[in-house]
PDB file of C-alpha atoms and ligand atoms in Angstrom:
ATOM      1  CA  MET A   1      95.322  91.485  71.209  1.00  0.00           C
ATOM      2  CA  THR A   2      92.618  90.861  73.804  1.00  0.00           C
ATOM      3  CA  ASP A   3      90.670  93.675  75.041  1.00  0.00           C
ATOM      4  CA  HIS A   4      91.085  93.644  78.661  1.00  0.00           C
ATOM      5  CA  SER A   5      89.571  97.129  79.402  1.00  0.00           C
ATOM      6  CA  ALA A   6      86.448  97.412  81.399  1.00  0.00           C
ATOM      7  CA  GLN A   7      83.225  95.790  80.212  1.00  0.00           C
ATOM      8  CA  HIS A   8      81.268  96.963  83.053  1.00  0.00           C
ATOM      9  CA  GLY A   9      81.452 100.762  82.934  1.00  0.00           C
ATOM     10  CA  SER A  10      82.850 103.092  85.421  1.00  0.00           C
ATOM     11  CA  GLU A  11      82.623 100.798  88.524  1.00  0.00           C
ATOM     12  CA  ALA A  12      85.239  98.811  86.804  1.00  0.00           C
ATOM     13  CA  ARG A  13      87.641 101.702  86.970  1.00  0.00           C
ATOM     14  CA  VAL A  14      90.738 101.446  89.002  1.00  0.00           C
ATOM     15  CA  LEU A  15      91.922 104.985  88.689  1.00  0.00           C
ATOM     16  CA  SER A  16      90.366 108.045  87.654  1.00  0.00           C
ATOM     17  CA  CYS A  17      92.175 111.426  87.551  1.00  0.00           C
ATOM     18  CA  ARG A  18      90.364 114.751  86.598  1.00  0.00           C
ATOM     19  CA  GLY A  19      92.015 118.022  85.911  1.00  0.00           C
ATOM     20  CA  ILE A  20      95.268 117.400  87.741  1.00  0.00           C
ATOM     21  CA  GLU A  21      97.467 120.414  88.175  1.00  0.00           C
ATOM     22  CA  ARG A  22     100.729 120.701  90.065  1.00  0.00           C
ATOM     23  CA  SER A  23     103.534 123.363  89.904  1.00  0.00           C
ATOM     24  CA  PHE A  24     106.973 123.436  91.429  1.00  0.00           C
ATOM     25  CA  GLY A  25     107.770 126.990  91.935  1.00  0.00           C
ATOM     26  CA  GLY A  26     107.010 128.877  88.763  1.00  0.00           C
ATOM     27  CA  LEU A  27     107.080 125.534  86.634  1.00  0.00           C
ATOM     28  CA  LYS A  28     103.659 123.999  85.807  1.00  0.00           C
ATOM     29  CA  ALA A  29     104.491 120.348  85.705  1.00  0.00           C
ATOM     30  CA  LEU A  30     100.937 119.252  85.251  1.00  0.00           C
ATOM     31  CA  LYS A  31      98.453 121.499  83.470  1.00  0.00           C
ATOM     32  CA  GLY A  32      95.097 119.863  83.870  1.00  0.00           C
ATOM     33  CA  VAL A  33      95.626 116.216  83.210  1.00  0.00           C
ATOM     34  CA  SER A  34      92.674 113.795  83.123  1.00  0.00           C
ATOM     35  CA  LEU A  35      93.153 110.047  82.684  1.00  0.00           C
ATOM     36  CA  HIS A  36      91.738 106.727  83.767  1.00  0.00           C
ATOM     37  CA  VAL A  37      92.756 103.243  84.153  1.00  0.00           C
ATOM     38  CA  ASN A  38      90.321 100.272  83.628  1.00  0.00           C
ATOM     39  CA  SER A  39      90.253  97.184  85.614  1.00  0.00           C
ATOM     40  CA  GLY A  40      92.550  94.530  84.144  1.00  0.00           C
ATOM     41  CA  GLU A  41      94.253  97.045  81.811  1.00  0.00           C
ATOM     42  CA  ILE A  42      97.995  97.551  81.131  1.00  0.00           C
ATOM     43  CA  PHE A  43      98.129 101.247  80.696  1.00  0.00           C
ATOM     44  CA  GLY A  44     101.067 103.175  79.358  1.00  0.00           C
ATOM     45  CA  LEU A  45     101.962 106.624  80.349  1.00  0.00           C
ATOM     46  CA  VAL A  46     104.533 107.895  78.010  1.00  0.00           C
ATOM     47  CA  GLY A  47     106.279 111.168  76.754  1.00  0.00           C
ATOM     48  CA  PRO A  48     109.671 112.872  76.655  1.00  0.00           C
ATOM     49  CA  ASN A  49     111.856 113.482  79.811  1.00  0.00           C
ATOM     50  CA  GLY A  50     110.488 116.145  81.897  1.00  0.00           C
ATOM     51  CA  SER A  51     106.962 115.750  80.451  1.00  0.00           C
ATOM     52  CA  GLY A  52     105.313 115.232  84.044  1.00  0.00           C
ATOM     53  CA  LYS A  53     105.006 111.403  84.047  1.00  0.00           C
ATOM     54  CA  THR A  54     106.690 110.829  87.529  1.00  0.00           C
ATOM     55  CA  THR A  55     104.918 113.784  88.966  1.00  0.00           C
ATOM     56  CA  MET A  56     101.597 112.366  87.824  1.00  0.00           C
ATOM     57  CA  VAL A  57     102.376 109.035  89.532  1.00  0.00           C
ATOM     58  CA  ASN A  58     103.470 111.046  92.716  1.00  0.00           C
ATOM     59  CA  VAL A  59     100.201 112.808  92.604  1.00  0.00           C
ATOM     60  CA  MET A  60      98.160 109.700  92.153  1.00  0.00           C
ATOM     61  CA  THR A  61      99.850 107.801  95.003  1.00  0.00           C
ATOM     62  CA  GLY A  62      99.621 110.692  97.484  1.00  0.00           C
ATOM     63  CA  PHE A  63     103.300 111.714  97.554  1.00  0.00           C
ATOM     64  CA  TYR A  64     102.497 115.223  96.159  1.00  0.00           C
ATOM     65  CA  PRO A  65      99.046 116.655  96.757  1.00  0.00           C
ATOM     66  CA  PRO A  66      97.610 118.329  93.487  1.00  0.00           C
ATOM     67  CA  ASP A  67      97.222 121.914  93.324  1.00  0.00           C
ATOM     68  CA  ALA A  68      93.861 121.272  91.586  1.00  0.00           C
ATOM     69  CA  GLY A  69      91.952 118.248  90.282  1.00  0.00           C
ATOM     70  CA  GLN A  70      90.360 114.996  91.733  1.00  0.00           C
ATOM     71  CA  ILE A  71      91.744 111.377  92.102  1.00  0.00           C
ATOM     72  CA  GLU A  72      89.614 108.398  92.595  1.00  0.00           C
ATOM     73  CA  LEU A  73      90.777 104.935  93.331  1.00  0.00           C
ATOM     74  CA  PHE A  74      88.621 101.950  92.950  1.00  0.00           C
ATOM     75  CA  GLY A  75      85.575 104.484  92.899  1.00  0.00           C
ATOM     76  CA  GLU A  76      86.660 106.415  95.981  1.00  0.00           C
ATOM     77  CA  ASP A  77      87.974 109.805  96.271  1.00  0.00           C
ATOM     78  CA  VAL A  78      91.628 109.818  97.470  1.00  0.00           C
ATOM     79  CA  THR A  79      92.645 113.304  96.527  1.00  0.00           C
ATOM     80  CA  ARG A  80      94.412 114.082  99.658  1.00  0.00           C
ATOM     81  CA  VAL A  81      95.111 110.726 101.148  1.00  0.00           C
ATOM     82  CA  SER A  82      98.501 109.811 102.314  1.00  0.00           C
ATOM     83  CA  PRO A  83     100.920 107.465 100.476  1.00  0.00           C
ATOM     84  CA  HIS A  84     100.588 104.950 103.232  1.00  0.00           C
ATOM     85  CA  ARG A  85      96.783 104.864 103.118  1.00  0.00           C
ATOM     86  CA  ILE A  86      96.793 104.549  99.419  1.00  0.00           C
ATOM     87  CA  ALA A  87      99.119 101.501  99.657  1.00  0.00           C
ATOM     88  CA  GLU A  88      96.662 100.020 102.225  1.00  0.00           C
ATOM     89  CA  ARG A  89      93.939 100.227  99.546  1.00  0.00           C
ATOM     90  CA  GLY A  90      95.995  97.868  97.326  1.00  0.00           C
ATOM     91  CA  VAL A  91      98.172  99.992  95.236  1.00  0.00           C
ATOM     92  CA  ALA A  92     102.002  99.281  94.991  1.00  0.00           C
ATOM     93  CA  ARG A  93     104.488 101.186  93.053  1.00  0.00           C
ATOM     94  CA  THR A  94     108.184 100.988  92.034  1.00  0.00           C
ATOM     95  CA  PHE A  95     110.398 104.038  91.670  1.00  0.00           C
ATOM     96  CA  GLN A  96     112.362 105.549  88.827  1.00  0.00           C
ATOM     97  CA  ASN A  97     115.414 105.477  90.886  1.00  0.00           C
ATOM     98  CA  LEU A  98     115.961 102.211  92.724  1.00  0.00           C
ATOM     99  CA  ALA A  99     114.787 102.273  96.299  1.00  0.00           C
ATOM    100  CA  LEU A 100     116.113  99.024  97.751  1.00  0.00           C
ATOM    101  CA  PHE A 101     117.520  98.634 101.216  1.00  0.00           C
ATOM    102  CA  LYS A 102     121.274  98.172 100.611  1.00  0.00           C
ATOM    103  CA  GLY A 103     123.164  95.592 102.764  1.00  0.00           C
ATOM    104  CA  MET A 104     119.842  93.580 103.053  1.00  0.00           C
ATOM    105  CA  SER A 105     119.294  90.322 101.052  1.00  0.00           C
ATOM    106  CA  VAL A 106     116.997  89.944  98.076  1.00  0.00           C
ATOM    107  CA  LEU A 107     114.658  87.952 100.350  1.00  0.00           C
ATOM    108  CA  ASP A 108     114.622  90.506 103.090  1.00  0.00           C
ATOM    109  CA  ASN A 109     113.918  93.306 100.622  1.00  0.00           C
ATOM    110  CA  ILE A 110     111.044  91.313  99.161  1.00  0.00           C
ATOM    111  CA  LEU A 111     109.633  90.603 102.618  1.00  0.00           C
ATOM    112  CA  LEU A 112     109.538  94.409 103.426  1.00  0.00           C
ATOM    113  CA  GLY A 113     107.018  94.661 100.663  1.00  0.00           C
ATOM    114  CA  ARG A 114     104.646  92.818 103.014  1.00  0.00           C
ATOM    115  CA  HIS A 115     104.640  95.765 105.530  1.00  0.00           C
ATOM    116  CA  VAL A 116     101.288  96.939 104.395  1.00  0.00           C
ATOM    117  CA  HIS A 117      99.790  93.761 105.723  1.00  0.00           C
ATOM    118  CA  MET A 118     101.376  94.199 109.113  1.00  0.00           C
ATOM    119  CA  ARG A 119      99.578  95.150 112.322  1.00  0.00           C
ATOM    120  CA  PRO A 120     100.391  98.697 113.500  1.00  0.00           C
ATOM    121  CA  SER A 121     102.382  97.379 116.309  1.00  0.00           C
ATOM    122  CA  ALA A 122     104.552  95.359 114.024  1.00  0.00           C
ATOM    123  CA  LEU A 123     104.878  98.427 111.743  1.00  0.00           C
ATOM    124  CA  ALA A 124     106.420 100.301 114.658  1.00  0.00           C
ATOM    125  CA  SER A 125     109.438  98.001 114.590  1.00  0.00           C
ATOM    126  CA  LEU A 126     109.757  97.492 110.809  1.00  0.00           C
ATOM    127  CA  PHE A 127     113.082  95.555 111.115  1.00  0.00           C
ATOM    128  CA  TYR A 128     112.105  93.370 114.044  1.00  0.00           C
ATOM    129  CA  TRP A 129     109.065  91.975 112.330  1.00  0.00           C
ATOM    130  CA  VAL A 130     110.977  89.891 109.998  1.00  0.00           C
ATOM    131  CA  TRP A 131     111.957  87.694 112.801  1.00  0.00           C
ATOM    132  CA  ALA A 132     108.561  88.058 114.821  1.00  0.00           C
ATOM    133  CA  GLN A 133     107.059  84.575 115.249  1.00  0.00           C
ATOM    134  CA  ARG A 134     103.404  84.534 114.395  1.00  0.00           C
ATOM    135  CA  GLU A 135     103.187  86.522 111.062  1.00  0.00           C
ATOM    136  CA  GLU A 136     106.415  85.508 109.471  1.00  0.00           C
ATOM    137  CA  LEU A 137     105.343  82.180 107.969  1.00  0.00           C
ATOM    138  CA  ALA A 138     102.534  83.624 106.149  1.00  0.00           C
ATOM    139  CA  HIS A 139     104.528  86.601 104.815  1.00  0.00           C
ATOM    140  CA  ARG A 140     107.386  84.003 103.781  1.00  0.00           C
ATOM    141  CA  ARG A 141     105.063  82.009 102.000  1.00  0.00           C
ATOM    142  CA  VAL A 142     103.837  84.773  99.665  1.00  0.00           C
ATOM    143  CA  ALA A 143     107.433  86.062  99.350  1.00  0.00           C
ATOM    144  CA  GLU A 144     108.614  82.557  98.285  1.00  0.00           C
ATOM    145  CA  GLU A 145     105.799  82.353  95.764  1.00  0.00           C
ATOM    146  CA  ILE A 146     106.816  85.631  94.177  1.00  0.00           C
ATOM    147  CA  ILE A 147     110.580  84.795  94.264  1.00  0.00           C
ATOM    148  CA  GLU A 148     109.502  81.751  92.235  1.00  0.00           C
ATOM    149  CA  PHE A 149     107.136  83.632  89.977  1.00  0.00           C
ATOM    150  CA  MET A 150     109.870  86.141  89.232  1.00  0.00           C
ATOM    151  CA  GLN A 151     112.747  83.482  89.005  1.00  0.00           C
ATOM    152  CA  LEU A 152     114.846  84.951  91.737  1.00  0.00           C
ATOM    153  CA  GLU A 153     115.693  81.651  93.581  1.00  0.00           C
ATOM    154  CA  ASP A 154     119.309  81.749  92.724  1.00  0.00           C
ATOM    155  CA  ILE A 155     119.949  85.090  94.330  1.00  0.00           C
ATOM    156  CA  ARG A 156     117.565  85.090  97.070  1.00  0.00           C
ATOM    157  CA  ASP A 157     120.194  85.347  99.788  1.00  0.00           C
ATOM    158  CA  GLU A 158     122.593  87.775  97.902  1.00  0.00           C
ATOM    159  CA  PRO A 159     122.877  91.210  99.252  1.00  0.00           C
ATOM    160  CA  VAL A 160     120.942  93.502  96.759  1.00  0.00           C
ATOM    161  CA  ASP A 161     123.915  95.788  96.213  1.00  0.00           C
ATOM    162  CA  VAL A 162     126.073  93.069  94.647  1.00  0.00           C
ATOM    163  CA  ILE A 163     123.607  92.028  91.939  1.00  0.00           C
ATOM    164  CA  PRO A 164     123.450  93.649  88.468  1.00  0.00           C
ATOM    165  CA  ILE A 165     121.089  96.696  88.005  1.00  0.00           C
ATOM    166  CA  GLY A 166     118.651  94.615  85.781  1.00  0.00           C
ATOM    167  CA  LEU A 167     118.206  92.149  88.518  1.00  0.00           C
ATOM    168  CA  GLN A 168     117.778  94.938  91.213  1.00  0.00           C
ATOM    169  CA  LYS A 169     114.985  96.314  89.213  1.00  0.00           C
ATOM    170  CA  ARG A 170     113.365  92.864  89.108  1.00  0.00           C
ATOM    171  CA  VAL A 171     113.724  92.544  92.901  1.00  0.00           C
ATOM    172  CA  GLU A 172     111.940  95.954  93.312  1.00  0.00           C
ATOM    173  CA  LEU A 173     109.099  94.806  91.094  1.00  0.00           C
ATOM    174  CA  ALA A 174     109.019  91.536  93.173  1.00  0.00           C
ATOM    175  CA  ARG A 175     108.804  93.681  96.297  1.00  0.00           C
ATOM    176  CA  ALA A 176     105.791  95.621  94.779  1.00  0.00           C
ATOM    177  CA  LEU A 177     104.173  92.305  93.822  1.00  0.00           C
ATOM    178  CA  VAL A 178     104.431  90.747  97.199  1.00  0.00           C
ATOM    179  CA  SER A 179     102.084  93.227  98.769  1.00  0.00           C
ATOM    180  CA  GLU A 180      99.450  91.508  96.569  1.00  0.00           C
ATOM    181  CA  PRO A 181      98.316  94.741  95.090  1.00  0.00           C
ATOM    182  CA  ARG A 182      95.255  95.377  92.790  1.00  0.00           C
ATOM    183  CA  PHE A 183      96.912  98.114  91.143  1.00  0.00           C
ATOM    184  CA  LEU A 184     100.606  98.274  90.320  1.00  0.00           C
ATOM    185  CA  ILE A 185     102.427 101.389  89.204  1.00  0.00           C
ATOM    186  CA  LEU A 186     105.700 101.094  87.514  1.00  0.00           C
ATOM    187  CA  ASP A 187     108.105 103.980  86.808  1.00  0.00           C
ATOM    188  CA  GLU A 188     110.428 102.937  84.087  1.00  0.00           C
ATOM    189  CA  PRO A 189     110.925  99.346  85.309  1.00  0.00           C
ATOM    190  CA  MET A 190     113.192  98.517  82.203  1.00  0.00           C
ATOM    191  CA  ALA A 191     115.675 101.348  82.648  1.00  0.00           C
ATOM    192  CA  GLY A 192     119.238  99.986  82.323  1.00  0.00           C
ATOM    193  CA  MET A 193     118.212  96.627  81.119  1.00  0.00           C
ATOM    194  CA  ASN A 194     119.491  94.699  78.023  1.00  0.00           C
ATOM    195  CA  GLN A 195     116.992  93.279  75.542  1.00  0.00           C
ATOM    196  CA  GLU A 196     116.678  89.916  77.094  1.00  0.00           C
ATOM    197  CA  GLU A 197     116.101  91.437  80.461  1.00  0.00           C
ATOM    198  CA  LYS A 198     113.435  93.710  78.990  1.00  0.00           C
ATOM    199  CA  GLU A 199     111.681  90.768  77.504  1.00  0.00           C
ATOM    200  CA  TYR A 200     111.631  88.950  80.811  1.00  0.00           C
ATOM    201  CA  ILE A 201     110.085  91.807  82.557  1.00  0.00           C
ATOM    202  CA  ALA A 202     107.611  92.478  79.901  1.00  0.00           C
ATOM    203  CA  ARG A 203     106.571  88.667  80.218  1.00  0.00           C
ATOM    204  CA  PHE A 204     106.298  89.129  84.140  1.00  0.00           C
ATOM    205  CA  ILE A 205     104.042  92.242  83.627  1.00  0.00           C
ATOM    206  CA  LEU A 206     101.777  90.301  81.309  1.00  0.00           C
ATOM    207  CA  ASP A 207     101.634  87.305  83.575  1.00  0.00           C
ATOM    208  CA  ALA A 208     100.990  89.542  86.698  1.00  0.00           C
ATOM    209  CA  ARG A 209      98.019  90.948  84.953  1.00  0.00           C
ATOM    210  CA  ASP A 210      96.684  87.624  83.676  1.00  0.00           C
ATOM    211  CA  GLU A 211      97.406  85.483  86.610  1.00  0.00           C
ATOM    212  CA  ARG A 212      97.316  87.661  89.555  1.00  0.00           C
ATOM    213  CA  ASN A 213      94.603  90.049  88.517  1.00  0.00           C
ATOM    214  CA  VAL A 214      96.713  93.111  88.684  1.00  0.00           C
ATOM    215  CA  SER A 215      95.809  96.250  86.802  1.00  0.00           C
ATOM    216  CA  ILE A 216      99.022  98.042  85.639  1.00  0.00           C
ATOM    217  CA  LEU A 217     100.073 101.592  84.911  1.00  0.00           C
ATOM    218  CA  ILE A 218     103.531 101.719  83.483  1.00  0.00           C
ATOM    219  CA  ILE A 219     105.799 104.542  82.535  1.00  0.00           C
ATOM    220  CA  GLU A 220     108.211 103.223  79.913  1.00  0.00           C
ATOM    221  CA  HIS A 221     110.480 104.638  77.468  1.00  0.00           C
ATOM    222  CA  HIS A 222     111.006 101.630  75.208  1.00  0.00           C
ATOM    223  CA  MET A 223     108.220 102.074  72.565  1.00  0.00           C
ATOM    224  CA  ASP A 224     108.632  98.397  71.305  1.00  0.00           C
ATOM    225  CA  VAL A 225     107.642  97.375  74.908  1.00  0.00           C
ATOM    226  CA  VAL A 226     104.731  99.942  75.052  1.00  0.00           C
ATOM    227  CA  THR A 227     103.220  98.731  71.805  1.00  0.00           C
ATOM    228  CA  ALA A 228     103.805  95.039  72.727  1.00  0.00           C
ATOM    229  CA  ILE A 229     102.198  95.032  76.169  1.00  0.00           C
ATOM    230  CA  CYS A 230     100.033  98.272  76.628  1.00  0.00           C
ATOM    231  CA  ASP A 231      96.263  98.110  75.909  1.00  0.00           C
ATOM    232  CA  ARG A 232      96.017 101.927  75.793  1.00  0.00           C
ATOM    233  CA  VAL A 233      98.483 104.824  76.292  1.00  0.00           C
ATOM    234  CA  VAL A 234      98.347 108.564  77.227  1.00  0.00           C
ATOM    235  CA  VAL A 235     101.248 110.713  75.926  1.00  0.00           C
ATOM    236  CA  LEU A 236     102.305 113.685  77.961  1.00  0.00           C
ATOM    237  CA  SER A 237     104.368 116.602  76.818  1.00  0.00           C
ATOM    238  CA  TYR A 238     105.090 119.588  79.005  1.00  0.00           C
ATOM    239  CA  GLY A 239     102.314 118.622  81.411  1.00  0.00           C
ATOM    240  CA  GLU A 240      99.626 118.201  78.825  1.00  0.00           C
ATOM    241  CA  ILE A 241      98.188 115.235  77.036  1.00  0.00           C
ATOM    242  CA  ILE A 242      99.074 115.464  73.312  1.00  0.00           C
ATOM    243  CA  ALA A 243      97.742 112.028  72.233  1.00  0.00           C
ATOM    244  CA  GLN A 244      96.008 108.934  73.620  1.00  0.00           C
ATOM    245  CA  GLY A 245      94.403 105.602  72.776  1.00  0.00           C
ATOM    246  CA  GLU A 246      95.625 102.558  70.871  1.00  0.00           C
ATOM    247  CA  PRO A 247      99.497 102.547  71.504  1.00  0.00           C
ATOM    248  CA  ARG A 248     100.710 102.287  67.950  1.00  0.00           C
ATOM    249  CA  LYS A 249      98.224 105.010  66.695  1.00  0.00           C
ATOM    250  CA  ALA A 250      98.908 107.368  69.559  1.00  0.00           C
ATOM    251  CA  ILE A 251     102.835 107.053  69.314  1.00  0.00           C
ATOM    252  CA  ALA A 252     102.553 107.636  65.495  1.00  0.00           C
ATOM    253  CA  ASP A 253     100.651 110.891  66.011  1.00  0.00           C
ATOM    254  CA  PRO A 254     102.396 113.879  64.448  1.00  0.00           C
ATOM    255  CA  ALA A 255     102.306 115.827  67.778  1.00  0.00           C
ATOM    256  CA  VAL A 256     104.044 112.878  69.496  1.00  0.00           C
ATOM    257  CA  VAL A 257     106.770 112.430  66.811  1.00  0.00           C
ATOM    258  CA  LYS A 258     107.516 116.245  66.923  1.00  0.00           C
ATOM    259  CA  ALA A 259     107.575 116.237  70.898  1.00  0.00           C
ATOM    260  CA  TYR A 260     110.232 113.310  70.674  1.00  0.00           C
ATOM    261  CA  LEU A 261     112.191 114.984  67.921  1.00  0.00           C
ATOM    262  CA  GLY A 262     112.261 118.110  70.073  1.00  0.00           C
ATOM    263  CA  GLU A 263     113.679 116.029  72.793  1.00  0.00           C
ATOM    264  CA  ARG A 264     116.321 114.582  70.616  1.00  0.00           C
ATOM    265  CA  ALA A 265     117.322 117.774  69.295  1.00  0.00           C
ATOM    266  CA  ALA A 266     117.683 119.334  72.726  1.00  0.00           C
ATOM    267  CA  GLN A 267     119.789 116.429  73.821  1.00  0.00           C
ATOM    268  CA  ARG A 268     122.042 117.018  70.833  1.00  0.00           C
ATOM    269  CA  HIS A 269     122.187 120.608  71.731  1.00  0.00           C
ATOM    270  CA  ILE A 270     123.482 119.751  75.285  1.00  0.00           C
ATOM    271  CA  GLY A 271     125.684 117.046  74.051  1.00  0.00           C
ATOM    272  CA  VAL A 272     123.703 114.062  75.418  1.00  0.00           C
ATOM    273  CA  ALA A 273     123.723 110.835  73.446  1.00  0.00           C
ATOM    274  CA  ALA A 274     120.077 110.033  72.464  1.00  0.00           C
TER     275      ALA A 274
HETATM  276  P1  ADP B   1     109.167 112.860  83.692  1.00  0.00           P
HETATM  277  O1  ADP B   1     108.838 111.726  84.785  1.00  0.00           O
HETATM  278  O2  ADP B   1     108.072 112.735  82.599  1.00  0.00           O
HETATM  279  O3  ADP B   1     110.541 112.761  83.163  1.00  0.00           O
HETATM  280  P2  ADP B   1     108.793 114.682  85.981  1.00  0.00           P
HETATM  281  O4  ADP B   1     107.374 114.429  86.307  1.00  0.00           O
HETATM  282  O5  ADP B   1     109.960 113.862  86.807  1.00  0.00           O
HETATM  283  O6  ADP B   1     108.979 114.248  84.364  1.00  0.00           O
HETATM  284  O7  ADP B   1     109.153 116.119  85.884  1.00  0.00           O
HETATM  285  C1  ADP B   1     108.222 117.183  85.241  1.00  0.00           C
HETATM  286  C2  ADP B   1     108.723 118.503  85.402  1.00  0.00           C
HETATM  287  O8  ADP B   1     108.580 118.896  86.870  1.00  0.00           O
HETATM  288  C3  ADP B   1     110.310 118.586  85.118  1.00  0.00           C
HETATM  289  O9  ADP B   1     110.556 119.953  84.573  1.00  0.00           O
HETATM  290  C4  ADP B   1     111.031 118.472  86.510  1.00  0.00           C
HETATM  291  O10 ADP B   1     112.176 119.041  86.475  1.00  0.00           O
HETATM  292  C5  ADP B   1     109.898 119.084  87.404  1.00  0.00           C
HETATM  293  N1  ADP B   1     109.937 118.571  88.808  1.00  0.00           N
HETATM  294  C6  ADP B   1     109.557 117.296  89.028  1.00  0.00           C
HETATM  295  N2  ADP B   1     109.663 117.078  90.334  1.00  0.00           N
HETATM  296  C7  ADP B   1     110.052 118.116  90.908  1.00  0.00           C
HETATM  297  C8  ADP B   1     110.514 118.486  92.288  1.00  0.00           C
HETATM  298  N3  ADP B   1     110.267 117.776  93.299  1.00  0.00           N
HETATM  299  N4  ADP B   1     110.864 119.874  92.428  1.00  0.00           N
HETATM  300  C9  ADP B   1     110.914 120.749  91.401  1.00  0.00           C
HETATM  301  N5  ADP B   1     110.688 120.376  90.196  1.00  0.00           N
HETATM  302  C10 ADP B   1     110.269 119.234  89.852  1.00  0.00           C
HETATM  303 MG1   MG B   2     110.234 110.214  85.325  1.00  0.00          MG
END
């Protein structure tokens, strides 16, 4: 595997989180997590359900301010910056639970990903701008390019609600890419996909990094995917880092094996199929 991690020291860091803490009521979801993502890297954030992965992403994208700790993006402090301002700095994300606009077509959903590049006046009328004259063509060109890149031509005019879940996840990824991010955060982009769809998405993620210069943080449960595409991983359990580094090595760490076995045992206990 090529080493895509930073050759130039800390200025090539896309993201740097130090000592992140976050509680919900009495529950400590993050207990002092420090991690960084290097420029050009595909970084995996893994761990059993409830270990704090989505919370970590919500903190780094401004959705939840941390109780303690510091976040830097592209070398600048963004610890209490709003999600909108973080998006403007070139960060795009997809959500664990699909967040597409039902009733709108695939193309229009993807076009909405351009909103970070709109002028404030256009932003005020989010839905009007699609038809607004001057900017539409430029936005459309980028959208068309992404639709081709992600092989969505055949369904571009379909309402998003009628296409299968695996394709909806692909549309969400397209909407994130169309904002032309420097840093892309994907929260379980392959959930609900079959093997073939997973391989497609893995290929798109690698191509996005290699051809579009995007650094990527991915939360992913499929360990075959993690070991195939990630340069480095951090493994969380109960809001703490229990292993990190080269994916194969980190995942085989006894602490990680134990954390996942615990999850399976818990699922058996409550009658959930693992
Ligand atoms: P993961 O993404 O690793 O499955 P989460 O970050 O979603 O884990 O959740 C970590 C812990 O924080 C869980 O115990 C979860 O129930 C709790 N949690 C997450 N978000 C909230 C919230 N908005 N309110 C209350 N508890 C939350
Ligand atoms: Mg999650």
